[in-house]
Amino acid sequence: MRPLRALCGTAALALALPVLSPGQAAAAVPAFSVYLQNYATGLNAAAAGGTVAAHNPKGNEDHQQWVPVAVDGGHQLRNADQSNVCLGRNGTSAVTAGCGSAGTTWTITAGADGTWTVGVPGASQYLTGSGSDAAAVQLGSGGDLARWYLTPVAHATAPMPSADTRRLDQVTFLTTHNAYANGADGNFASFPVSLFPNQNLGINRQLNDGVRAFMLDDYAVSGRAVLCHNSCDGVSNPVPLATDLQRMVDFLKARPGQFVTVFLEDYAPSDVLKSSLASVSGLNDVLYRPDQEGVAVKGWPTMADLAARGKQLLIFSDRTRSADIGAGWATRDTFGVLYQREWTVENYWSMGGGIGSSDWSCYSRWGTGRPLTVDSAAFHPLFVMNHFRDYPIGSTIETDNGKLLNRAQNFCTPAARKKPNYLAVDRYEVGSPSPLSTVGTLNTYVLAPGQ
C-alpha cells in the first residue's frame, strides 16, 4: 500500500474537494483529481502499460487517478501520477498516449444521477465498458456502460447532523468479523482452526466495549442454529445462535437508544433459523423491520426515531431470496431476517493471507452486477466495509487495524461513493489508532452534498 498524504483528520477532509452526490450533476467539469468510475460496473479506468483497462478500485496504487484539463475543443484526462500521460483512443480501443498526441481530446458532458459521458468530439462515440469483458474499456455507443462517475479522489465533508436528525445510513458502527470465534464464549471450530480465533473477547465484552455489529456463521445441528467456523464437524458444544442473540437483546433492553446489527453467514434452513429466533426472549420487541416501513422507497429513519420506538436490532442474511425459494424454504423476511443484498453493498472480504503484503483494493463482494456504487436519490444501501485477511495473525492484525482509517477514507469511500456504515475487523481492541477510534472519527462527519 502506497501511503497517501495526510487526509485522515476531519479538518483536512473539510478542505478536500467536493463529492458528486447521486441525483446532482455539476455544470462544470471538475478540475481536480478524480476516478473515472463506470456507472454500471463500479470499476475504475486505469492506465495499464499503454492501454486503459477497467480495474477494481485501488486508490493511488494503480494509475487510476485522472485530472480533467480544459483544452481547445474539449478536455484531456491526464493521469495524475504519470507525467505527460493522457487518456486517448486508437480506433475503438482506449489507450494512453502523450498529452500532445491526436485522439486525447474528449467532450465531457454531464448526465443523469451525477454521471458523465466521455465522448469523441463531433462523433456519436463514447468511452464505454463492455458487457462481455469486465476488464475492457473501449469506444462504443451510449447506454449505461457509457456512463461514468468523475468521483473525487478526496471527498468534501459536512459535520455530522445533530443527534435528533442523523439517519441510520449516516452513522458508522464498529463490527466484529466472526464475532463468535473468540475463544471465550465456547467452542467454534475443530483443530487447527480453533487455534486462530478472530476475536479475543466474548460477545458481552464486545458489546460493553462499543461493538455494535456482529458477523456470525450459523449452521443447523440437531434442529437448531449454532455458531461454527467453516463447519461444525468435530466441534463439541458450539454456542447456539440464540445464546448470542439473547445476549444482544438483553443488552439493548438495558440500554435504550443503542442499536445493533447482526450479519449472518447463513447455512441453516429457514425453518431452523426461525425456530432459533423464536426462542430468544424479547427479540420481537426490539427487532427492526425496514421491509415493513417502506425504507426501500423513502429512505432510512433517524436514529432518534428508532430509539423512540425501541427498534434496536437489525438482522441480515447473506443468502438470497431466490436460493431460499429454489430450496422450497420460507423466505427469511417472513420472520424478520432480511436478505443483505437487497439492503446493503459490501466489499470483497479478503485483504490477502495472514502475513505479507495486503491488497487494499475495494470492490463488490457480489461482483459487477451489484457494485459498491449502487445508490438512488431515495434509498442509500448501507455500506459494509470488510478490513481483514484470510487468517488472523496477531501482529498483522495490529498493523492492519492501525491503517483502517486510511483505507476507509482514501480507498473504500471513493470506491463506493459513500462512507462506510460498518467497519468489520478482527481483534477490534488492537491497533493504533484503534478501530473504535476510527469509528469515532467517521462519526464526526458525513459526505458533503454535490457542488
PDB file of C-alpha atoms in Angstrom, residues 158-284:
ATOM      1  CA  ALA A 158     -20.025  18.317   6.365  1.00  0.00           C
ATOM      2  CA  PRO A 159     -20.479  17.991  10.133  1.00  0.00           C
ATOM      3  CA  MET A 160     -22.480  15.010  11.343  1.00  0.00           C
ATOM      4  CA  PRO A 161     -26.141  16.063  11.752  1.00  0.00           C
ATOM      5  CA  SER A 162     -27.419  16.536  15.266  1.00  0.00           C
ATOM      6  CA  ALA A 163     -28.359  13.512  17.357  1.00  0.00           C
ATOM      7  CA  ASP A 164     -32.070  14.077  16.697  1.00  0.00           C
ATOM      8  CA  THR A 165     -31.737  14.266  12.901  1.00  0.00           C
ATOM      9  CA  ARG A 166     -28.933  11.889  11.874  1.00  0.00           C
ATOM     10  CA  ARG A 167     -30.129   8.899   9.864  1.00  0.00           C
ATOM     11  CA  LEU A 168     -29.094   5.268  10.157  1.00  0.00           C
ATOM     12  CA  ASP A 169     -27.272   5.438   6.816  1.00  0.00           C
ATOM     13  CA  GLN A 170     -25.127   8.355   8.058  1.00  0.00           C
ATOM     14  CA  VAL A 171     -23.672   6.500  11.051  1.00  0.00           C
ATOM     15  CA  THR A 172     -20.689   4.127  11.219  1.00  0.00           C
ATOM     16  CA  PHE A 173     -20.657   1.102  13.548  1.00  0.00           C
ATOM     17  CA  LEU A 174     -17.717  -0.956  14.824  1.00  0.00           C
ATOM     18  CA  THR A 175     -18.234  -4.516  13.544  1.00  0.00           C
ATOM     19  CA  THR A 176     -16.526  -7.733  14.608  1.00  0.00           C
ATOM     20  CA  HIS A 177     -15.727 -10.300  11.939  1.00  0.00           C
ATOM     21  CA  ASN A 178     -16.541 -13.832  13.156  1.00  0.00           C
ATOM     22  CA  ALA A 179     -17.591 -12.315  16.456  1.00  0.00           C
ATOM     23  CA  TYR A 180     -18.417 -15.753  17.912  1.00  0.00           C
ATOM     24  CA  ALA A 181     -14.935 -17.146  17.101  1.00  0.00           C
ATOM     25  CA  ASN A 182     -13.458 -15.608  20.205  1.00  0.00           C
ATOM     26  CA  GLY A 183     -12.110 -18.427  22.343  1.00  0.00           C
ATOM     27  CA  ALA A 184     -14.022 -17.028  25.317  1.00  0.00           C
ATOM     28  CA  ASP A 185     -17.687 -17.961  24.882  1.00  0.00           C
ATOM     29  CA  GLY A 186     -17.240 -21.585  23.789  1.00  0.00           C
ATOM     30  CA  ASN A 187     -16.001 -23.848  21.021  1.00  0.00           C
ATOM     31  CA  PHE A 188     -16.220 -22.518  17.470  1.00  0.00           C
ATOM     32  CA  ALA A 189     -14.055 -24.789  15.289  1.00  0.00           C
ATOM     33  CA  SER A 190     -12.123 -28.027  15.239  1.00  0.00           C
ATOM     34  CA  PHE A 191      -8.319 -28.248  15.360  1.00  0.00           C
ATOM     35  CA  PRO A 192      -6.299 -26.487  13.939  1.00  0.00           C
ATOM     36  CA  VAL A 193      -8.764 -23.657  13.070  1.00  0.00           C
ATOM     37  CA  SER A 194      -9.585 -23.434  16.772  1.00  0.00           C
ATOM     38  CA  LEU A 195      -6.038 -22.136  17.364  1.00  0.00           C
ATOM     39  CA  PHE A 196      -6.787 -18.960  15.400  1.00  0.00           C
ATOM     40  CA  PRO A 197      -9.693 -17.043  16.930  1.00  0.00           C
ATOM     41  CA  ASN A 198     -10.773 -13.927  15.055  1.00  0.00           C
ATOM     42  CA  GLN A 199     -11.609 -12.176  18.323  1.00  0.00           C
ATOM     43  CA  ASN A 200     -10.032 -12.344  21.754  1.00  0.00           C
ATOM     44  CA  LEU A 201     -13.058 -11.307  23.795  1.00  0.00           C
ATOM     45  CA  GLY A 202     -16.575 -12.643  24.264  1.00  0.00           C
ATOM     46  CA  ILE A 203     -19.810 -11.155  22.968  1.00  0.00           C
ATOM     47  CA  ASN A 204     -20.779  -9.446  26.230  1.00  0.00           C
ATOM     48  CA  ARG A 205     -17.380  -7.776  26.432  1.00  0.00           C
ATOM     49  CA  GLN A 206     -17.629  -6.761  22.783  1.00  0.00           C
ATOM     50  CA  LEU A 207     -20.995  -5.109  23.458  1.00  0.00           C
ATOM     51  CA  ASN A 208     -19.695  -3.288  26.510  1.00  0.00           C
ATOM     52  CA  ASP A 209     -16.621  -2.083  24.603  1.00  0.00           C
ATOM     53  CA  GLY A 210     -18.723  -0.430  21.883  1.00  0.00           C
ATOM     54  CA  VAL A 211     -19.038  -3.088  19.190  1.00  0.00           C
ATOM     55  CA  ARG A 212     -22.413  -2.562  17.526  1.00  0.00           C
ATOM     56  CA  ALA A 213     -22.443  -5.081  14.672  1.00  0.00           C
ATOM     57  CA  PHE A 214     -21.589  -8.771  14.675  1.00  0.00           C
ATOM     58  CA  MET A 215     -20.757 -11.203  11.872  1.00  0.00           C
ATOM     59  CA  LEU A 216     -21.926 -14.716  12.819  1.00  0.00           C
ATOM     60  CA  ASP A 217     -21.784 -18.031  10.895  1.00  0.00           C
ATOM     61  CA  ASP A 218     -24.802 -20.216  11.637  1.00  0.00           C
ATOM     62  CA  TYR A 219     -25.198 -23.919  10.833  1.00  0.00           C
ATOM     63  CA  ALA A 220     -28.005 -26.362  11.566  1.00  0.00           C
ATOM     64  CA  VAL A 221     -27.107 -29.062  14.097  1.00  0.00           C
ATOM     65  CA  SER A 222     -29.775 -31.273  15.674  1.00  0.00           C
ATOM     66  CA  GLY A 223     -32.541 -28.916  14.646  1.00  0.00           C
ATOM     67  CA  ARG A 224     -31.098 -25.688  15.961  1.00  0.00           C
ATOM     68  CA  ALA A 225     -28.824 -22.957  14.614  1.00  0.00           C
ATOM     69  CA  VAL A 226     -25.346 -22.975  16.139  1.00  0.00           C
ATOM     70  CA  LEU A 227     -22.202 -20.921  15.525  1.00  0.00           C
ATOM     71  CA  CYS A 228     -19.196 -22.617  13.887  1.00  0.00           C
ATOM     72  CA  HIS A 229     -16.334 -21.606  11.638  1.00  0.00           C
ATOM     73  CA  ASN A 230     -16.173 -23.455   8.273  1.00  0.00           C
ATOM     74  CA  SER A 231     -18.283 -26.354   9.569  1.00  0.00           C
ATOM     75  CA  CYS A 232     -19.481 -27.886  12.824  1.00  0.00           C
ATOM     76  CA  ASP A 233     -17.724 -31.209  12.223  1.00  0.00           C
ATOM     77  CA  GLY A 234     -15.686 -32.072  15.276  1.00  0.00           C
ATOM     78  CA  VAL A 235     -16.884 -29.049  17.239  1.00  0.00           C
ATOM     79  CA  SER A 236     -18.065 -30.012  20.706  1.00  0.00           C
ATOM     80  CA  ASN A 237     -20.725 -27.790  22.258  1.00  0.00           C
ATOM     81  CA  PRO A 238     -20.787 -24.884  19.787  1.00  0.00           C
ATOM     82  CA  VAL A 239     -22.572 -21.755  21.015  1.00  0.00           C
ATOM     83  CA  PRO A 240     -26.209 -21.646  19.890  1.00  0.00           C
ATOM     84  CA  LEU A 241     -27.113 -18.621  17.786  1.00  0.00           C
ATOM     85  CA  ALA A 242     -29.970 -17.965  20.198  1.00  0.00           C
ATOM     86  CA  THR A 243     -27.498 -17.616  23.078  1.00  0.00           C
ATOM     87  CA  ASP A 244     -25.610 -14.761  21.431  1.00  0.00           C
ATOM     88  CA  LEU A 245     -28.807 -13.111  20.201  1.00  0.00           C
ATOM     89  CA  GLN A 246     -30.182 -13.259  23.746  1.00  0.00           C
ATOM     90  CA  ARG A 247     -27.044 -11.521  24.990  1.00  0.00           C
ATOM     91  CA  MET A 248     -27.648  -8.752  22.466  1.00  0.00           C
ATOM     92  CA  VAL A 249     -31.357  -8.400  23.218  1.00  0.00           C
ATOM     93  CA  ASP A 250     -30.696  -8.230  26.968  1.00  0.00           C
ATOM     94  CA  PHE A 251     -28.012  -5.589  26.366  1.00  0.00           C
ATOM     95  CA  LEU A 252     -30.352  -3.493  24.213  1.00  0.00           C
ATOM     96  CA  LYS A 253     -33.266  -3.680  26.623  1.00  0.00           C
ATOM     97  CA  ALA A 254     -30.992  -2.414  29.386  1.00  0.00           C
ATOM     98  CA  ARG A 255     -29.721   0.426  27.193  1.00  0.00           C
ATOM     99  CA  PRO A 256     -32.492   2.221  25.292  1.00  0.00           C
ATOM    100  CA  GLY A 257     -31.193   4.094  22.269  1.00  0.00           C
ATOM    101  CA  GLN A 258     -28.390   1.679  21.424  1.00  0.00           C
ATOM    102  CA  PHE A 259     -28.564  -0.088  18.063  1.00  0.00           C
ATOM    103  CA  VAL A 260     -27.077  -3.443  16.982  1.00  0.00           C
ATOM    104  CA  THR A 261     -26.846  -5.180  13.596  1.00  0.00           C
ATOM    105  CA  VAL A 262     -26.266  -8.895  13.013  1.00  0.00           C
ATOM    106  CA  PHE A 263     -24.856 -10.250   9.746  1.00  0.00           C
ATOM    107  CA  LEU A 264     -25.427 -13.967   9.277  1.00  0.00           C
ATOM    108  CA  GLU A 265     -23.222 -16.062   7.050  1.00  0.00           C
ATOM    109  CA  ASP A 266     -26.205 -18.292   6.861  1.00  0.00           C
ATOM    110  CA  TYR A 267     -26.099 -22.052   6.290  1.00  0.00           C
ATOM    111  CA  ALA A 268     -29.222 -23.059   8.226  1.00  0.00           C
ATOM    112  CA  PRO A 269     -32.559 -23.891   6.580  1.00  0.00           C
ATOM    113  CA  SER A 270     -35.086 -21.156   7.155  1.00  0.00           C
ATOM    114  CA  ASP A 271     -37.281 -23.266   9.459  1.00  0.00           C
ATOM    115  CA  VAL A 272     -34.310 -23.979  11.731  1.00  0.00           C
ATOM    116  CA  LEU A 273     -33.344 -20.317  11.811  1.00  0.00           C
ATOM    117  CA  LYS A 274     -36.940 -19.278  12.501  1.00  0.00           C
ATOM    118  CA  SER A 275     -37.201 -21.705  15.397  1.00  0.00           C
ATOM    119  CA  SER A 276     -33.926 -20.498  16.903  1.00  0.00           C
ATOM    120  CA  LEU A 277     -35.008 -16.862  16.722  1.00  0.00           C
ATOM    121  CA  ALA A 278     -38.356 -17.708  18.287  1.00  0.00           C
ATOM    122  CA  SER A 279     -36.525 -18.989  21.370  1.00  0.00           C
ATOM    123  CA  VAL A 280     -34.929 -15.584  22.043  1.00  0.00           C
ATOM    124  CA  SER A 281     -36.927 -13.795  24.720  1.00  0.00           C
ATOM    125  CA  GLY A 282     -37.858 -10.227  23.784  1.00  0.00           C
ATOM    126  CA  LEU A 283     -36.430 -10.395  20.267  1.00  0.00           C
ATOM    127  CA  ASN A 284     -39.581  -9.182  18.538  1.00  0.00           C
TER     128      ASN A 284
END
